[in-house]
Tab-separated table of C-alpha atoms in Angstrom:
chain	number	residue	atom	x	y	z
A	1429	MET	CA	2.050	7.644	31.331
A	1430	LYS	CA	-1.080	9.549	30.308
A	1431	SER	CA	0.725	10.797	27.179
A	1432	LYS	CA	1.477	7.215	26.115
A	1433	LYS	CA	-2.165	6.155	26.463
A	1434	THR	CA	-3.317	9.202	24.510
A	1435	TYR	CA	-1.552	8.103	21.304
A	1436	ARG	CA	-1.588	4.322	21.759
A	1437	SER	CA	-4.853	3.793	19.855
A	1438	VAL	CA	-3.517	5.570	16.748
A	1439	GLN	CA	-1.282	2.613	15.923
A	1440	TYR	CA	-4.391	0.512	15.209
A	1441	LYS	CA	-5.913	2.979	12.737
A	1442	ASN	CA	-4.462	1.671	9.486
A	1443	PHE	CA	-5.180	-0.530	6.476
A	1444	ARG	CA	-3.522	-3.564	8.068
A	1445	GLN	CA	-5.772	-3.447	11.119
A	1446	ALA	CA	-8.843	-2.895	8.931
A	1447	MET	CA	-7.880	-6.027	6.989
A	1448	ILE	CA	-7.543	-8.050	10.210
A	1449	HIS	CA	-10.978	-6.842	11.306
A	1450	LEU	CA	-12.430	-7.844	7.913
A	1451	LEU	CA	-10.962	-11.352	8.194
A	1452	GLU	CA	-12.366	-11.718	11.689
A	1453	THR	CA	-15.866	-10.432	10.995
A	1454	ASP	CA	-16.934	-10.754	7.359
A	1455	PHE	CA	-14.989	-13.976	6.686
A	1456	GLN	CA	-15.170	-15.285	10.252
A	1457	ILE	CA	-11.639	-16.620	10.102
A	1458	LEU	CA	-10.893	-17.907	13.556
A	1459	GLY	CA	-7.488	-18.348	15.046
A	1460	SER	CA	-4.819	-16.571	16.995
A	1461	GLY	CA	-4.019	-12.922	16.415
A	1462	GLN	CA	-0.704	-13.974	14.923
A	1463	VAL	CA	-2.413	-15.988	12.179
A	1464	LEU	CA	-4.624	-13.067	11.184
A	1465	GLU	CA	-1.653	-10.681	11.254
A	1466	LEU	CA	0.307	-13.055	8.997
A	1467	LEU	CA	-2.588	-13.227	6.513
A	1468	ALA	CA	-2.931	-9.441	6.525
A	1469	ASP	CA	0.812	-8.967	5.954
A	1470	ASN	CA	0.765	-11.405	3.014
A	1471	ILE	CA	-2.186	-9.588	1.441
A	1472	LEU	CA	-0.386	-6.259	1.853
A	1473	ARG	CA	2.702	-7.683	0.139
A	1474	LEU	CA	0.598	-8.890	-2.797
A	1475	ILE	CA	-1.010	-5.470	-3.170
A	1476	GLN	CA	2.411	-3.826	-3.153
A	1477	ASP	CA	3.761	-6.319	-5.723
A	1478	TYR	CA	0.845	-5.979	-8.123
A	1479	TYR	CA	0.038	-2.290	-7.577
A	1480	PRO	CA	3.420	-0.662	-6.843
A	1481	ASP	CA	2.260	2.777	-7.967
A	1482	ARG	CA	-0.540	3.074	-5.453
A	1483	VAL	CA	-0.312	5.750	-2.745
A	1484	PRO	CA	-0.756	3.878	0.556
A	1485	PRO	CA	-2.531	5.375	3.595
A	1486	GLY	CA	-0.311	7.756	5.530
A	1487	THR	CA	1.450	8.831	2.328
A	1488	THR	CA	0.876	11.945	0.258
A	1489	LEU	CA	1.887	12.742	-3.311
A	1490	ILE	CA	3.104	16.268	-4.056
A	1491	SER	CA	5.048	18.066	-6.758
A	1492	ALA	CA	8.577	19.225	-5.917
A	1493	ILE	CA	11.160	21.234	-7.832
A	1494	SER	CA	13.623	18.901	-9.544
A	1495	LYS	CA	16.991	18.724	-7.815
A	1496	ASP	CA	18.543	19.197	-11.278
A	1497	ALA	CA	16.763	22.533	-11.833
A	1498	PRO	CA	18.985	25.577	-12.525
A	1499	LYS	CA	20.660	26.941	-9.406
A	1500	GLY	CA	20.686	30.475	-8.058
A	1501	HIS	CA	18.260	33.388	-7.857
A	1502	HIS	CA	17.914	34.140	-11.546
A	1503	ARG	CA	14.690	32.131	-11.898
A	1504	GLY	CA	11.505	31.928	-9.900
A	1505	VAL	CA	9.611	28.702	-9.337
A	1506	LYS	CA	7.476	29.149	-12.461
A	1507	GLY	CA	9.014	27.371	-15.415
A	1508	LEU	CA	11.357	25.175	-13.355
A	1509	PRO	CA	11.178	21.413	-13.892
A	1510	GLN	CA	9.164	19.522	-11.293
A	1511	VAL	CA	8.910	15.893	-10.186
A	1512	PRO	CA	6.226	14.006	-8.224
A	1513	VAL	CA	7.384	12.715	-4.832
A	1514	LYS	CA	5.654	10.430	-2.343
A	1515	LEU	CA	6.100	11.489	1.262
A	1516	ASP	CA	5.353	9.472	4.386
A	1517	VAL	CA	3.397	11.765	6.695
A	1518	ILE	CA	2.142	9.124	9.144
A	1519	THR	CA	4.404	6.157	9.856
A	1520	GLU	CA	4.482	3.355	12.412
A	1521	ASP	CA	7.708	4.819	13.783
A	1522	ILE	CA	6.076	8.201	14.430
A	1523	ILE	CA	3.107	6.546	16.135
A	1524	ARG	CA	5.419	4.422	18.314
A	1525	ARG	CA	7.370	7.496	19.352
A	1526	TYR	CA	4.208	9.354	20.360
A	1527	ALA	CA	2.901	6.280	22.192
A	1528	GLY	CA	6.287	5.898	23.880
A	1529	GLY	CA	6.054	9.369	25.383
A	1530	GLU	CA	8.959	10.850	23.438
A	1531	ARG	CA	9.232	14.625	23.488
A	1532	VAL	CA	6.949	16.042	20.787
A	1533	ARG	CA	9.511	18.619	19.646
A	1534	ASP	CA	12.046	15.867	18.932
A	1535	ILE	CA	9.483	13.907	16.908
A	1536	LYS	CA	8.560	17.003	14.881
A	1537	LYS	CA	12.205	17.854	14.267
A	1538	SER	CA	13.156	14.422	12.900
A	1539	TYR	CA	9.906	14.323	10.872
A	1540	VAL	CA	10.784	17.630	9.212
A	1541	ILE	CA	14.325	16.495	8.390
A	1542	ASP	CA	12.986	13.223	6.969
A	1543	LEU	CA	10.608	15.025	4.579
A	1544	PHE	CA	13.538	16.850	2.956
A	1545	THR	CA	15.561	13.651	2.562
A	1546	GLN	CA	12.591	11.627	1.255
A	1547	ALA	CA	11.995	14.162	-1.507
A	1548	TYR	CA	15.687	14.350	-2.423
A	1549	ARG	CA	15.961	10.552	-2.755
A	1550	GLN	CA	13.181	10.769	-5.356
A	1551	GLY	CA	14.859	13.530	-7.339
A	1552	GLY	CA	13.076	16.529	-5.817
A	1553	VAL	CA	13.921	19.331	-3.409
A	1554	LEU	CA	11.558	20.965	-0.935
A	1555	SER	CA	11.750	24.495	0.411
A	1556	CYS	CA	11.133	25.346	4.059
A	1557	SER	CA	7.790	26.787	2.947
A	1558	ASP	CA	6.830	23.476	1.319
A	1559	VAL	CA	7.572	21.545	4.501
A	1560	ALA	CA	5.897	24.206	6.646
A	1561	ILE	CA	2.620	23.628	4.804
A	1562	LEU	CA	2.961	19.841	5.059
A	1563	ALA	CA	3.849	19.924	8.758
A	1564	LYS	CA	1.473	22.775	9.685
A	1565	MET	CA	4.331	24.799	11.169
A	1566	SER	CA	5.873	28.142	10.302
A	1567	ALA	CA	8.685	28.329	7.749
A	1568	ALA	CA	10.821	30.003	10.439
A	1569	THR	CA	10.397	26.961	12.702
A	1570	ILE	CA	11.312	24.586	9.870
A	1571	SER	CA	14.418	26.644	9.102
A	1572	LYS	CA	15.363	26.604	12.793
A	1573	TYR	CA	15.040	22.813	12.967
A	1574	VAL	CA	17.246	22.446	9.882
A	1575	ARG	CA	19.951	24.738	11.316
A	1576	GLU	CA	19.907	22.945	14.656
A	1577	HIS	CA	20.245	19.543	12.993
A	1578	MET	CA	23.108	20.641	10.753
A	1579	THR	CA	24.947	22.247	13.661
A	1580	THR	CA	24.536	19.205	15.911
A	1581	HIS	CA	25.250	16.504	13.326
A	1582	GLU	CA	27.441	18.439	10.844
A	1583	GLU	CA	25.235	17.032	8.110
A	1584	ILE	CA	23.808	18.885	5.123
A	1585	ILE	CA	20.028	18.667	4.814
A	1586	PRO	CA	19.004	18.786	1.126
A	1587	THR	CA	16.617	21.737	1.263
A	1588	ARG	CA	16.037	23.613	-1.979
A	1589	GLY	CA	17.938	26.614	-0.605
A	1590	PHE	CA	21.043	24.548	0.053
A	1591	ILE	CA	20.963	22.359	-3.055
A	1592	HIS	CA	20.244	25.270	-5.400
A	1593	ASP	CA	22.417	27.728	-3.494
A	1594	ILE	CA	19.713	30.287	-2.712
A	1595	GLY	CA	18.974	32.102	0.502
A	1596	PRO	CA	21.182	32.782	3.540
A	1597	SER	CA	22.919	29.409	3.484
A	1598	ILE	CA	25.791	30.234	5.863
A	1599	SER	CA	25.496	27.003	7.875
A	1600	HIS	CA	26.170	24.593	5.046
A	1601	LYS	CA	29.060	26.656	3.699
A	1602	GLY	CA	30.649	26.470	7.141
A	1603	ILE	CA	30.151	22.697	7.254
A	1604	ILE	CA	31.685	22.260	3.808
A	1605	VAL	CA	34.727	24.392	4.630
A	1606	GLY	CA	35.014	22.629	7.993
A	1607	LYS	CA	35.267	19.269	6.216
A	1608	TYR	CA	37.893	20.748	3.895
A	1609	LEU	CA	39.950	21.913	6.879
A	1610	GLN	CA	39.707	18.433	8.372
A	1611	GLY	CA	41.429	17.066	5.281
A	1612	THR	CA	38.459	15.726	3.312
A	1613	LEU	CA	39.005	15.935	-0.442
A	1614	PRO	CA	36.675	18.330	-2.315
A	1615	ASP	CA	35.164	15.609	-4.514
A	1616	LYS	CA	34.289	13.565	-1.435
A	1617	ILE	CA	32.824	16.653	0.255
A	1618	ALA	CA	30.596	17.185	-2.782
A	1619	ARG	CA	29.255	13.634	-2.489
A	1620	GLN	CA	28.791	13.806	1.272
A	1621	THR	CA	26.931	17.124	1.189
A	1622	ASN	CA	24.778	16.660	-1.924
A	1623	HIS	CA	26.493	19.647	-3.568
A	1624	SER	CA	28.033	20.112	-6.968
A	1625	GLN	CA	31.795	20.116	-7.283
A	1626	THR	CA	31.583	23.681	-8.610
A	1627	ALA	CA	29.772	24.904	-5.491
A	1628	VAL	CA	32.191	23.153	-3.114
A	1629	ASP	CA	35.192	24.580	-4.972
A	1630	ARG	CA	33.666	28.072	-4.780
A	1631	TYR	CA	33.140	27.883	-1.001
A	1632	ILE	CA	36.693	26.649	-0.471
A	1633	ARG	CA	38.047	29.383	-2.761
A	1634	ASP	CA	36.093	32.041	-0.827
A	1635	TYR	CA	37.469	30.717	2.441
A	1636	GLU	CA	41.025	30.875	1.107
A	1637	ARG	CA	40.427	34.497	0.073
A	1638	VAL	CA	39.269	35.358	3.588
A	1639	LYS	CA	42.203	33.454	5.047
A	1640	LEU	CA	44.655	35.468	2.917
A	1641	CYS	CA	43.083	38.702	4.130
A	1642	LEU	CA	43.316	37.551	7.746
A	1643	THR	CA	47.025	36.822	7.372
A	1644	GLN	CA	47.367	40.458	6.302
A	1645	ASN	CA	45.642	41.558	9.529
A	1646	MET	CA	42.638	42.962	7.691
A	1647	ASP	CA	39.458	43.535	9.713
A	1648	THR	CA	35.981	42.305	8.751
A	1649	THR	CA	34.955	45.577	7.107
A	1650	LEU	CA	38.023	45.673	4.886
A	1651	ILE	CA	37.673	41.978	4.015
A	1652	HIS	CA	34.070	42.635	3.006
A	1653	ARG	CA	35.140	45.474	0.701
A	1654	THR	CA	37.929	43.362	-0.767
A	1655	THR	CA	36.063	40.102	-1.342
A	1656	GLY	CA	32.450	41.205	-1.671
A	1657	LEU	CA	31.411	38.422	0.741
A	1658	SER	CA	28.825	39.080	3.439
A	1659	THR	CA	30.113	40.072	6.883
A	1660	THR	CA	28.219	37.129	8.416
A	1661	LEU	CA	30.025	34.657	6.182
A	1662	ILE	CA	33.360	36.381	6.757
A	1663	LYS	CA	32.891	36.073	10.524
A	1664	ARG	CA	32.102	32.372	10.175
A	1665	TYR	CA	35.162	31.768	8.010
A	1666	THR	CA	37.225	33.788	10.488
A	1667	GLU	CA	36.076	31.506	13.313
A	1668	LEU	CA	37.025	28.459	11.258
A	1669	TYR	CA	40.421	29.945	10.478
A	1670	HIS	CA	41.276	30.716	14.106
A	1671	THR	CA	39.987	27.324	15.257
A	1672	ASN	CA	41.783	25.233	12.622
A	1673	GLU	CA	44.718	27.132	11.184
A	1674	GLY	CA	45.473	30.556	12.621
A	1675	GLU	CA	46.610	31.911	15.931
A	1676	PRO	CA	43.926	32.088	18.631
A	1677	HIS	CA	41.835	35.196	18.226
A	1678	GLU	CA	42.505	37.744	20.967
């Protein structure tokens, strides 16, 4: 109960409430709270209609790498195309969840995931380091939240590492191959996971290579030498094979 009271006042610290206070005091508009709230909401709608490019309170504007930037490791950040993205950092939903006593870790986790998706909808991709700075957390914590969400929901989060195929992106490859083994067509997988058709085809092709090696009773070390894939990825594909297609692993 104490936790709810701690955050309850935050929900009144916004432009809308400041407008209601202005109407009450400076203009001495009398009436029920509902009338003042309706006036404030109408004024907010007019501002949004006539000044759509404004950055409202609780929102920040940052520069993100374009989601259409070249993929892979061959380029650093310098020289890559960038796009401006508006990100909601304080929302009524977040305030309600704090005021409602929801577990702080759960709020942080969904907030982190939402930042990645907000940027992607506007044509940009954020790295875990970008979100770490915005959320005042470590990049390792951000990465952990992303992995946990993808494992629980089997949903690809559009981080820069996953969209541009950089970094140790084992989790999303496993999800993509898992969808393939469930009978989802590759073109649909590409749409569902925010990946290019080329990338999806490559992951499926790599899985089929591992699968062929497994049918020849090759161990992980030999498969690594044969395919050039990492042992971690081979082990993940092996798990998928035994779960979906092969004989149970003894």
